[in-house]
Coordinates of C-alpha atoms in Angstrom, one line a residue:
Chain A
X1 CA -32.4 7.1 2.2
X2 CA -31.1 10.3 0.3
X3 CA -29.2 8.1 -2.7
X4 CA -25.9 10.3 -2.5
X5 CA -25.5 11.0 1.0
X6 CA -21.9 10.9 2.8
X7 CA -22.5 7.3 4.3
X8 CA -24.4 5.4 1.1
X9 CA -21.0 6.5 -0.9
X10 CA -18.9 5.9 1.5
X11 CA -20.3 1.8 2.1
X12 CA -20.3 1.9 -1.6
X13 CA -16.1 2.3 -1.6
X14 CA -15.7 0.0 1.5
X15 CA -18.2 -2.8 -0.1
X16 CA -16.2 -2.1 -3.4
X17 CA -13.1 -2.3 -2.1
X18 CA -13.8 -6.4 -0.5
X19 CA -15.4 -6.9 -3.8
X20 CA -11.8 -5.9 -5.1
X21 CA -9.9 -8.2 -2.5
X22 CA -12.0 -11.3 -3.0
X23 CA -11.7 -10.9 -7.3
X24 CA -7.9 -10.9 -6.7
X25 CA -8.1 -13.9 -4.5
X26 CA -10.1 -15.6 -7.2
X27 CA -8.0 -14.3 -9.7
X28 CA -4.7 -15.6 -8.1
X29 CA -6.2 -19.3 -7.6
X30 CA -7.6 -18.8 -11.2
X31 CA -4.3 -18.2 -12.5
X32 CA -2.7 -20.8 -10.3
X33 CA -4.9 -23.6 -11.9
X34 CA -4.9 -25.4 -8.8
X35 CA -9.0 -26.3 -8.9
X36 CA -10.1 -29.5 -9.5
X37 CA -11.9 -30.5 -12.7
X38 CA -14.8 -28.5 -11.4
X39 CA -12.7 -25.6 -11.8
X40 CA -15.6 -23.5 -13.6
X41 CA -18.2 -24.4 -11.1
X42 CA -16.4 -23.7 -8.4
X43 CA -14.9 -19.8 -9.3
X44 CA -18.7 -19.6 -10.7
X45 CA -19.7 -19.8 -6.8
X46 CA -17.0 -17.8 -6.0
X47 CA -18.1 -15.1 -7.7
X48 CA -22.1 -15.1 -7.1
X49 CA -20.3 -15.5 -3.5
X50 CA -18.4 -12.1 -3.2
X51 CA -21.5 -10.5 -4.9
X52 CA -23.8 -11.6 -2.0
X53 CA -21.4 -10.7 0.5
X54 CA -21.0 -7.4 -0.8
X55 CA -24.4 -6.8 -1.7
X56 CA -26.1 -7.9 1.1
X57 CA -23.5 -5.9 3.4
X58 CA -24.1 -2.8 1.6
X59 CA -27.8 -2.9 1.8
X60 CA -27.5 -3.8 5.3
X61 CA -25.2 -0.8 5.9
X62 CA -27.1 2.0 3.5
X63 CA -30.8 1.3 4.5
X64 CA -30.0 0.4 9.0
X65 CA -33.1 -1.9 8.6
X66 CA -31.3 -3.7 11.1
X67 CA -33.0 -0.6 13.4
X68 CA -36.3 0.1 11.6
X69 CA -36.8 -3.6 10.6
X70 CA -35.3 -6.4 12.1
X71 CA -37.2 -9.2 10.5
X72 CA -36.2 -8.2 7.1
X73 CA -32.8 -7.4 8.0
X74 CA -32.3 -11.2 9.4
X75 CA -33.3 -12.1 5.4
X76 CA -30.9 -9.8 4.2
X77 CA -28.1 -11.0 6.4
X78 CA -29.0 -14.8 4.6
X79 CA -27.2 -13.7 1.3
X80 CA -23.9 -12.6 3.2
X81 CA -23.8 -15.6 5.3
X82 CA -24.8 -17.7 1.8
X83 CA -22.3 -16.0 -0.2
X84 CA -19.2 -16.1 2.5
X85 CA -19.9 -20.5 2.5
X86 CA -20.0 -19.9 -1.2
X87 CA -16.6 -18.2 -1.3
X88 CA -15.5 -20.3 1.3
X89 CA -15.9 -24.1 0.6
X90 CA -14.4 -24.1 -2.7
X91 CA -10.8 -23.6 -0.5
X92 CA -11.8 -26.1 2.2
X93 CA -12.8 -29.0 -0.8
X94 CA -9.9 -28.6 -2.6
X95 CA -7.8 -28.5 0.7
X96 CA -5.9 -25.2 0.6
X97 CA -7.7 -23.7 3.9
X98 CA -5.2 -24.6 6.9
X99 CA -5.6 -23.7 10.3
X100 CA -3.1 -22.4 12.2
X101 CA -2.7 -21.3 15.8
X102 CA -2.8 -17.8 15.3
X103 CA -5.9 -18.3 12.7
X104 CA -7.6 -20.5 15.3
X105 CA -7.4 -17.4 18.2
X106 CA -8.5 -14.8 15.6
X107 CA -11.7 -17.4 14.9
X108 CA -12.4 -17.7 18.9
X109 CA -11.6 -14.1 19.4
X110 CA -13.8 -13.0 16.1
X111 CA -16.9 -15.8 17.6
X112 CA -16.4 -14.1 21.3
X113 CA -16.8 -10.4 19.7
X114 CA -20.7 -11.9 18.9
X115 CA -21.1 -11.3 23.0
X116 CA -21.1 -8.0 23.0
X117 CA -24.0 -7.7 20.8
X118 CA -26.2 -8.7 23.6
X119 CA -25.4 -5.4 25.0
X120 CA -25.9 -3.4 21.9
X121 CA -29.4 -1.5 21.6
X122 CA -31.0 -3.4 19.1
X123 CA -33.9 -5.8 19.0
X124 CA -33.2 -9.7 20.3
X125 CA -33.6 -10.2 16.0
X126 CA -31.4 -7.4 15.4
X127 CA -28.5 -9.3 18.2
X128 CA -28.8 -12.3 16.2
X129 CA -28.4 -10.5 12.2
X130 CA -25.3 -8.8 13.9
X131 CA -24.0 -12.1 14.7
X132 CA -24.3 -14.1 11.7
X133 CA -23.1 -11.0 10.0
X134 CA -20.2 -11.5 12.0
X135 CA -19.5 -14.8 9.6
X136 CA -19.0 -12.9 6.8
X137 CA -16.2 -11.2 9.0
X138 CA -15.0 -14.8 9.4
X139 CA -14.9 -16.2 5.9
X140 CA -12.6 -12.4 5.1
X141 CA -10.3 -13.9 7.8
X142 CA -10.2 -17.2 6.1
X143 CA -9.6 -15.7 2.6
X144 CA -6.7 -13.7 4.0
X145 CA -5.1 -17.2 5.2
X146 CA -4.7 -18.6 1.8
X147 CA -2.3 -15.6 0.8
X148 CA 0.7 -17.0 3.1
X149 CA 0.6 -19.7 1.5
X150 CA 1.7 -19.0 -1.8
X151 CA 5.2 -18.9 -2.7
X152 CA 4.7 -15.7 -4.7
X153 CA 4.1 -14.1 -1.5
X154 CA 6.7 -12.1 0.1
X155 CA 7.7 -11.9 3.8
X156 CA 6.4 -8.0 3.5
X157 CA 2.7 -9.2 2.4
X158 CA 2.8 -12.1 4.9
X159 CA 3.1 -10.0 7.7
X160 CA 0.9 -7.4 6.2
X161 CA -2.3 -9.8 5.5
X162 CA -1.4 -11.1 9.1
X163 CA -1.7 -7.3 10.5
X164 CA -5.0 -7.0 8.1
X165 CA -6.4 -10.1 10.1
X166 CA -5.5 -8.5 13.4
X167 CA -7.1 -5.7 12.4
X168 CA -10.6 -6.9 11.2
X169 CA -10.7 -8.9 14.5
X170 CA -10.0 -5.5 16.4
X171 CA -13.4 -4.1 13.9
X172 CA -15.1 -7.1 15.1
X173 CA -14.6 -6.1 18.9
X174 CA -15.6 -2.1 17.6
X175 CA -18.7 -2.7 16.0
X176 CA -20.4 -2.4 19.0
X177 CA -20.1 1.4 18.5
X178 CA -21.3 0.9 15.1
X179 CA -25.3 -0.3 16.3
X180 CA -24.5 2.3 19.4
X181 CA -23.5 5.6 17.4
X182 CA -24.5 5.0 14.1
X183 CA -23.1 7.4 11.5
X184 CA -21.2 9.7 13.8
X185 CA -17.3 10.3 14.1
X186 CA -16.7 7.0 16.0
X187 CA -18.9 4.9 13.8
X188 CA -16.6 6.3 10.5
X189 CA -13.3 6.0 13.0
X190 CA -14.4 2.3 13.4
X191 CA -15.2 1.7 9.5
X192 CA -11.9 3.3 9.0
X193 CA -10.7 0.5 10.8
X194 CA -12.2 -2.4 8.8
X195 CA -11.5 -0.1 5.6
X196 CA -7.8 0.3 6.4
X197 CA -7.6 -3.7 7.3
X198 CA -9.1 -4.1 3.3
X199 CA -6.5 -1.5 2.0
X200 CA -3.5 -4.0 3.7
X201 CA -5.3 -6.7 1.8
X202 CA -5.9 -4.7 -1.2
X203 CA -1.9 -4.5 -1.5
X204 CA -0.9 -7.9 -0.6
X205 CA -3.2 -9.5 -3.1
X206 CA -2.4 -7.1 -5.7
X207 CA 1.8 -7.6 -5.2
X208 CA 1.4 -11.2 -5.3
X209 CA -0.8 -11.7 -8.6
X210 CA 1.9 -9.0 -10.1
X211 CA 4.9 -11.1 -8.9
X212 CA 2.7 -14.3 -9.7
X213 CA 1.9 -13.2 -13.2
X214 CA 5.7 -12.4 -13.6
X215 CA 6.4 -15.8 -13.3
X216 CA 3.9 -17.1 -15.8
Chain B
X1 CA -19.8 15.7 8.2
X2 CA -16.6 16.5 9.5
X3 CA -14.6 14.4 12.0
X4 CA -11.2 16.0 12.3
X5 CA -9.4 13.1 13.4
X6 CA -10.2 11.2 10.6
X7 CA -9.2 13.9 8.1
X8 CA -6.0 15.0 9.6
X9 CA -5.1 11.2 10.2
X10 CA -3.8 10.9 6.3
X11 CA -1.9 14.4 6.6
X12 CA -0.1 12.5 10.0
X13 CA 0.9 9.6 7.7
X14 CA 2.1 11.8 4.8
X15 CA 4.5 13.4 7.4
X16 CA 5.6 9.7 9.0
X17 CA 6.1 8.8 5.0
X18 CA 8.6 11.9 4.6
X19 CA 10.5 11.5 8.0
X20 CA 10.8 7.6 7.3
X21 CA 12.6 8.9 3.8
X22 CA 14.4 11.0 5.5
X23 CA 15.8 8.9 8.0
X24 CA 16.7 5.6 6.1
X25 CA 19.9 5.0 3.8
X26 CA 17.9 2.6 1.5
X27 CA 15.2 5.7 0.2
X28 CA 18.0 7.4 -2.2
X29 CA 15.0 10.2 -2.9
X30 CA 14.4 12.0 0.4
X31 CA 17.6 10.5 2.8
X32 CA 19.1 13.2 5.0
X33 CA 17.6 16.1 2.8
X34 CA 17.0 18.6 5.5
X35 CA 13.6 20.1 3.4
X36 CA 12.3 16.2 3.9
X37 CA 12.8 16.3 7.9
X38 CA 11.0 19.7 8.4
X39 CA 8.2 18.7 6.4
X40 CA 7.9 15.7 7.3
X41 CA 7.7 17.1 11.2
X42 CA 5.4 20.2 10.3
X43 CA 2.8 17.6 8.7
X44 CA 2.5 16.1 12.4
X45 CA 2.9 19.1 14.4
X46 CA 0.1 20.7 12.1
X47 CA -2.2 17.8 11.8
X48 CA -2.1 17.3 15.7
X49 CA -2.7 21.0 15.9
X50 CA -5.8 21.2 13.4
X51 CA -7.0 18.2 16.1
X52 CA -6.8 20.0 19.3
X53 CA -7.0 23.6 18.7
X54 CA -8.9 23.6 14.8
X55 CA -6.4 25.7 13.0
X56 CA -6.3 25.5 9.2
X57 CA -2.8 24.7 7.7
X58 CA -3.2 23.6 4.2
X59 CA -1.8 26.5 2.5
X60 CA 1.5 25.6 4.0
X61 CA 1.5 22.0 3.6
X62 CA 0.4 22.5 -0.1
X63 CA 3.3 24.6 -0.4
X64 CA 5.5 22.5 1.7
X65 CA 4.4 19.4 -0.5
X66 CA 5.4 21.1 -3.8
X67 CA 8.8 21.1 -2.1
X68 CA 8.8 17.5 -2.0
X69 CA 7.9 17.1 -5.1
X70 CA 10.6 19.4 -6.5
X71 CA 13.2 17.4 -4.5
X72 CA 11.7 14.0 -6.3
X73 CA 11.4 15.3 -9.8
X74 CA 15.6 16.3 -9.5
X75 CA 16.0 13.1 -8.4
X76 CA 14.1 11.3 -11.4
X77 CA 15.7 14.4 -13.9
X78 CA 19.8 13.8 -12.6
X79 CA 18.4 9.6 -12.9
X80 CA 16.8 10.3 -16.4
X81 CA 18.7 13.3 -18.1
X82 CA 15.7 14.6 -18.6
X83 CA 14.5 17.9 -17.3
X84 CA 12.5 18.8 -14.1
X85 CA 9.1 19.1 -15.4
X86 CA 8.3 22.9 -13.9
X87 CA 4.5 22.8 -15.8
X88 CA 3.5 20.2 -13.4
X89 CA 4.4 23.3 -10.8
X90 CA 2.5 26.0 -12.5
X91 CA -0.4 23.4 -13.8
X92 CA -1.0 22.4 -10.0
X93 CA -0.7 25.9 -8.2
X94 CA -3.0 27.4 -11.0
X95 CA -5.7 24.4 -11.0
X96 CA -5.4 24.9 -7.0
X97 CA -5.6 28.7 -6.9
X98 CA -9.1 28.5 -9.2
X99 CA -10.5 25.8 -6.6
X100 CA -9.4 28.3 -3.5
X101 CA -11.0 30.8 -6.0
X102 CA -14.3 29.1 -6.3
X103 CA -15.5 27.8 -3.2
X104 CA -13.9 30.9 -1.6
X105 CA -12.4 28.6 1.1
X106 CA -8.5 27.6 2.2
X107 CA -9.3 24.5 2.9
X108 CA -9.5 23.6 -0.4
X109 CA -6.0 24.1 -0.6
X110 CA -6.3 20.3 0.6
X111 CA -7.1 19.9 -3.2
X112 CA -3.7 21.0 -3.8
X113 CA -1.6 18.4 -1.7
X114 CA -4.0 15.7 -3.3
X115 CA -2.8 17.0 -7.2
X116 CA 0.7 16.6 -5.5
X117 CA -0.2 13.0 -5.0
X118 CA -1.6 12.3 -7.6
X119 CA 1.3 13.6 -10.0
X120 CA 3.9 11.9 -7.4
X121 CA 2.5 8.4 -8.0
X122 CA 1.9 8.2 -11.6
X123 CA 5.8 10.3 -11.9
X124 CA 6.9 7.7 -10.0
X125 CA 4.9 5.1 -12.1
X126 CA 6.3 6.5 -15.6
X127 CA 10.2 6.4 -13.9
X128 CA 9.6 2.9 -12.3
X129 CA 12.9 1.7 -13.6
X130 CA 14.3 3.8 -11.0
X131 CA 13.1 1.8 -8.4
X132 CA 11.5 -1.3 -9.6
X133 CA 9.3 -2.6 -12.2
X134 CA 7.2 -4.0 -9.3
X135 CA 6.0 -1.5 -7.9
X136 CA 3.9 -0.2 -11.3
X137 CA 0.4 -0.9 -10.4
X138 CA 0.4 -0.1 -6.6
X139 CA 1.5 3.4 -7.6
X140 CA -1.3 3.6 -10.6
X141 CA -3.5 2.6 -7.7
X142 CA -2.3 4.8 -5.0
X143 CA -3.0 7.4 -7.9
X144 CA -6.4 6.2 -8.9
X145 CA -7.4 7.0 -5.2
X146 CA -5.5 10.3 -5.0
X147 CA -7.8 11.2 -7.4
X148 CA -10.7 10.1 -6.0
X149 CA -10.3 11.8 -3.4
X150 CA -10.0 15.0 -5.3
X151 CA -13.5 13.9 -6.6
X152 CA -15.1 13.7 -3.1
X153 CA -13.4 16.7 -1.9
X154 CA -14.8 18.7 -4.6
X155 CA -18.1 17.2 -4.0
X156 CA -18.1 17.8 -0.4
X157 CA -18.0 14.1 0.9
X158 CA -15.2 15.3 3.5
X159 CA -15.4 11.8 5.4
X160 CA -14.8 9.8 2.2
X161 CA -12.5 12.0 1.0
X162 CA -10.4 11.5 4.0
X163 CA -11.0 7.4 3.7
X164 CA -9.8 7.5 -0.3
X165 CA -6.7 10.0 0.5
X166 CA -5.5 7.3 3.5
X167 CA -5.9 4.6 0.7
X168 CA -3.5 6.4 -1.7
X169 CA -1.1 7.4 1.1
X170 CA -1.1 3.9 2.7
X171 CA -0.5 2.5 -0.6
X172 CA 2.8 4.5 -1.2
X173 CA 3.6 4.0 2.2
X174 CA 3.9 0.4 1.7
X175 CA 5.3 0.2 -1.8
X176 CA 8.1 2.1 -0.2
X177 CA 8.1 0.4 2.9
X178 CA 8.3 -3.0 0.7
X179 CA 11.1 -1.4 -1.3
X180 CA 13.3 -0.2 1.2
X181 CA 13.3 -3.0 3.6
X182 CA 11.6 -6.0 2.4
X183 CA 12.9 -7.0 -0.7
X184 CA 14.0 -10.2 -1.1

């Protein structure tokens, strides 16, 4: 792996950029106060959490041992499938997760994308680290939910985090191309996709901590 | 790696950006100025062009973007009583000239619509009175990547270069869409 090659740098800014999204999540919540007493515990896991998503995703992404070695890749996948529960159950303790209709249909549909990794070229070990990468998919999906539901969160961002949703479901049913023509045009046209989704994020998050901290 | 879609993609925005300031009463920088509606319609036409038959355009939408500029900074000076700042002019035509100069290339005039964007967001940033104080750290942002995008341009990541300049587009694109038609 040639360190400073076009798609090492360019996973880099795309793992940076959901490390960005999930630290103004955390920060929102954080400045909220709405955790229980185990406040510190809980934003703790949160934050060794994002860092496993990221980090396993970016490893996962820069070395393609999903091709070259699919038993090593299926340990790597552990730490974004750890670190997404880790981001995740905090929200779903304290109560703030809340399923909706249009939530539950971007789950199914994000859980029915996992099908056409049986058609990908990859190793039967390989299918199954492309699923449960898929979770990490899931718990960005869930983190998006919780903007809505703040007060300090216009109408514009609402609808923007719901068109960032839509579109990381949309990257879920593309990745196919991803294991099929990796690093070519389509495989960067389909990472544009999920990085475009982050940017929509990026912006909602970041308008409703400023309007949030105006408040405060 | 090049992927022409991809890079043309943020140059397509940039032009839906200006005709959408053209075309609505609530942008008081770019409504019904005629420059804004050419420009905005030559970004497209060019960009689709550069896709299907692979001409180069970005000496004219470098100039045509310093237009834009020009038409915001009167807009900020007759808001301000302050004077259009014509160094920004000189500073990013002569820092874009030396990169043409160097890599002995046009498309590095590319360079020159990202100074543009870069100097637009953090003008717009510095003014932010004008239109909100809101809006401050999505433009510092959408500058922050403009810049970054320089940086991969210059270091020949044309792929990520194309991903960073969406970012800073996209973000302007909303803090103006949010602006115009959103606020509450």
């Amino acid at each position: 792996m040639n360190p400073l090659d076009e798609h090492t740098l360019l996973s880099l800014v795309v793992e940076a950029m959901l490390l960005l999204a999930i630290f103004l999540v955390i920060l929102i919540f954080h400045t909220l106060n709405l955790y229980v007493r185990r406040s510190k515990v809980f934003e703790i896991l949160q934050v060794v959490g994002a860092l496993m998503v990221a980090g396993g995703m970016l490893t996962l992404r820069t070395t393609r041992i999903i091709f070259s070695s699919p038993i090593n890749a299926l340990f790597i996948v552990l730490f974004p499938f750890v670190g997404s529960l880790l981001i995740i159950l905090p929200f779903l303790i304290c109560g703030y997760l809340k399923i909706d209709k249009e939530s539950a249909l971007q789950i199914f549909l994000l859980l029915l994308s996992s099908v056409i990794y049986s058609f990908a070229p990859l190793h039967p070990i390989g299918r199954i680290v492309a699923t449960l990468s898929a979770f990490a998919l899931l718990s960005i999906i869930l983190l998006m939910k919780l903007l809505p539901s703040l007060t300090t969160c216009t109408r514009f961002n609402r609808n923007l985090v719901r068109l960032a949703s839509w579109f990381l479901v949309l990257h879920a049913w593309l990745r196919y191309y991803v294991f099929k023509n990796p690093q070519t045009c389509i495989y960067y046209g389909v990472l544009l996709v999920y990085f475009t989704s982050l940017l929509m994020w990026v912006y909602s998050t970041l308008r409703t901590y400023e309007i949030m901290r105006g408040w405060f | 790696m090049e992927c022409t879609l991809i890079s043309e993609l943020p140059d397509i925005l940039l032009g839906l950006l200006i005709i959408i300031g053209f075309s609505t009463r609530k942008n008081p920088i770019l409504h019904h100025q005629l420059y804004a509606l050419l420009f905005g319609l030559f970004f497209i036409v060019a960009s689709v062009g550069e896709i299907i038959f692979g001409i180069n355009l970005d000496v004219v939408e470098f100039f045509g973007i310093l237009g834009i500029l020009l038409v915001i900074e009167k807009f900020i000076s007759t808001n301000t009583d302050t004077r259009i700042h014509y160094e920004y002019f000189l500073s990013i035509i002569a820092l874009t000239l030396f990169v043409v100069f160097i890599f002995h290339d046009f498309k590095y005039f590319h360079t020159g619509t990202l100074f543009v964007l870069f100097i637009l967001a953090l003008n717009l940033r510095s003014n932010v009175h004008l239109l909100g104080e809101e809006i401050r750290n999505t433009l510092l942002f959408s500058g922050i990547l403009a810049l970054l995008s320089i940086t991969t341009l210059l270091t020949g990541f044309e792929v990520v270069n194309a991903f960073f300049c969406l970012g800073a587009l996209l973000f302007l694109f909303f803090t103006m869409a949010e602006r115009m038609w959103w606020v509450e």
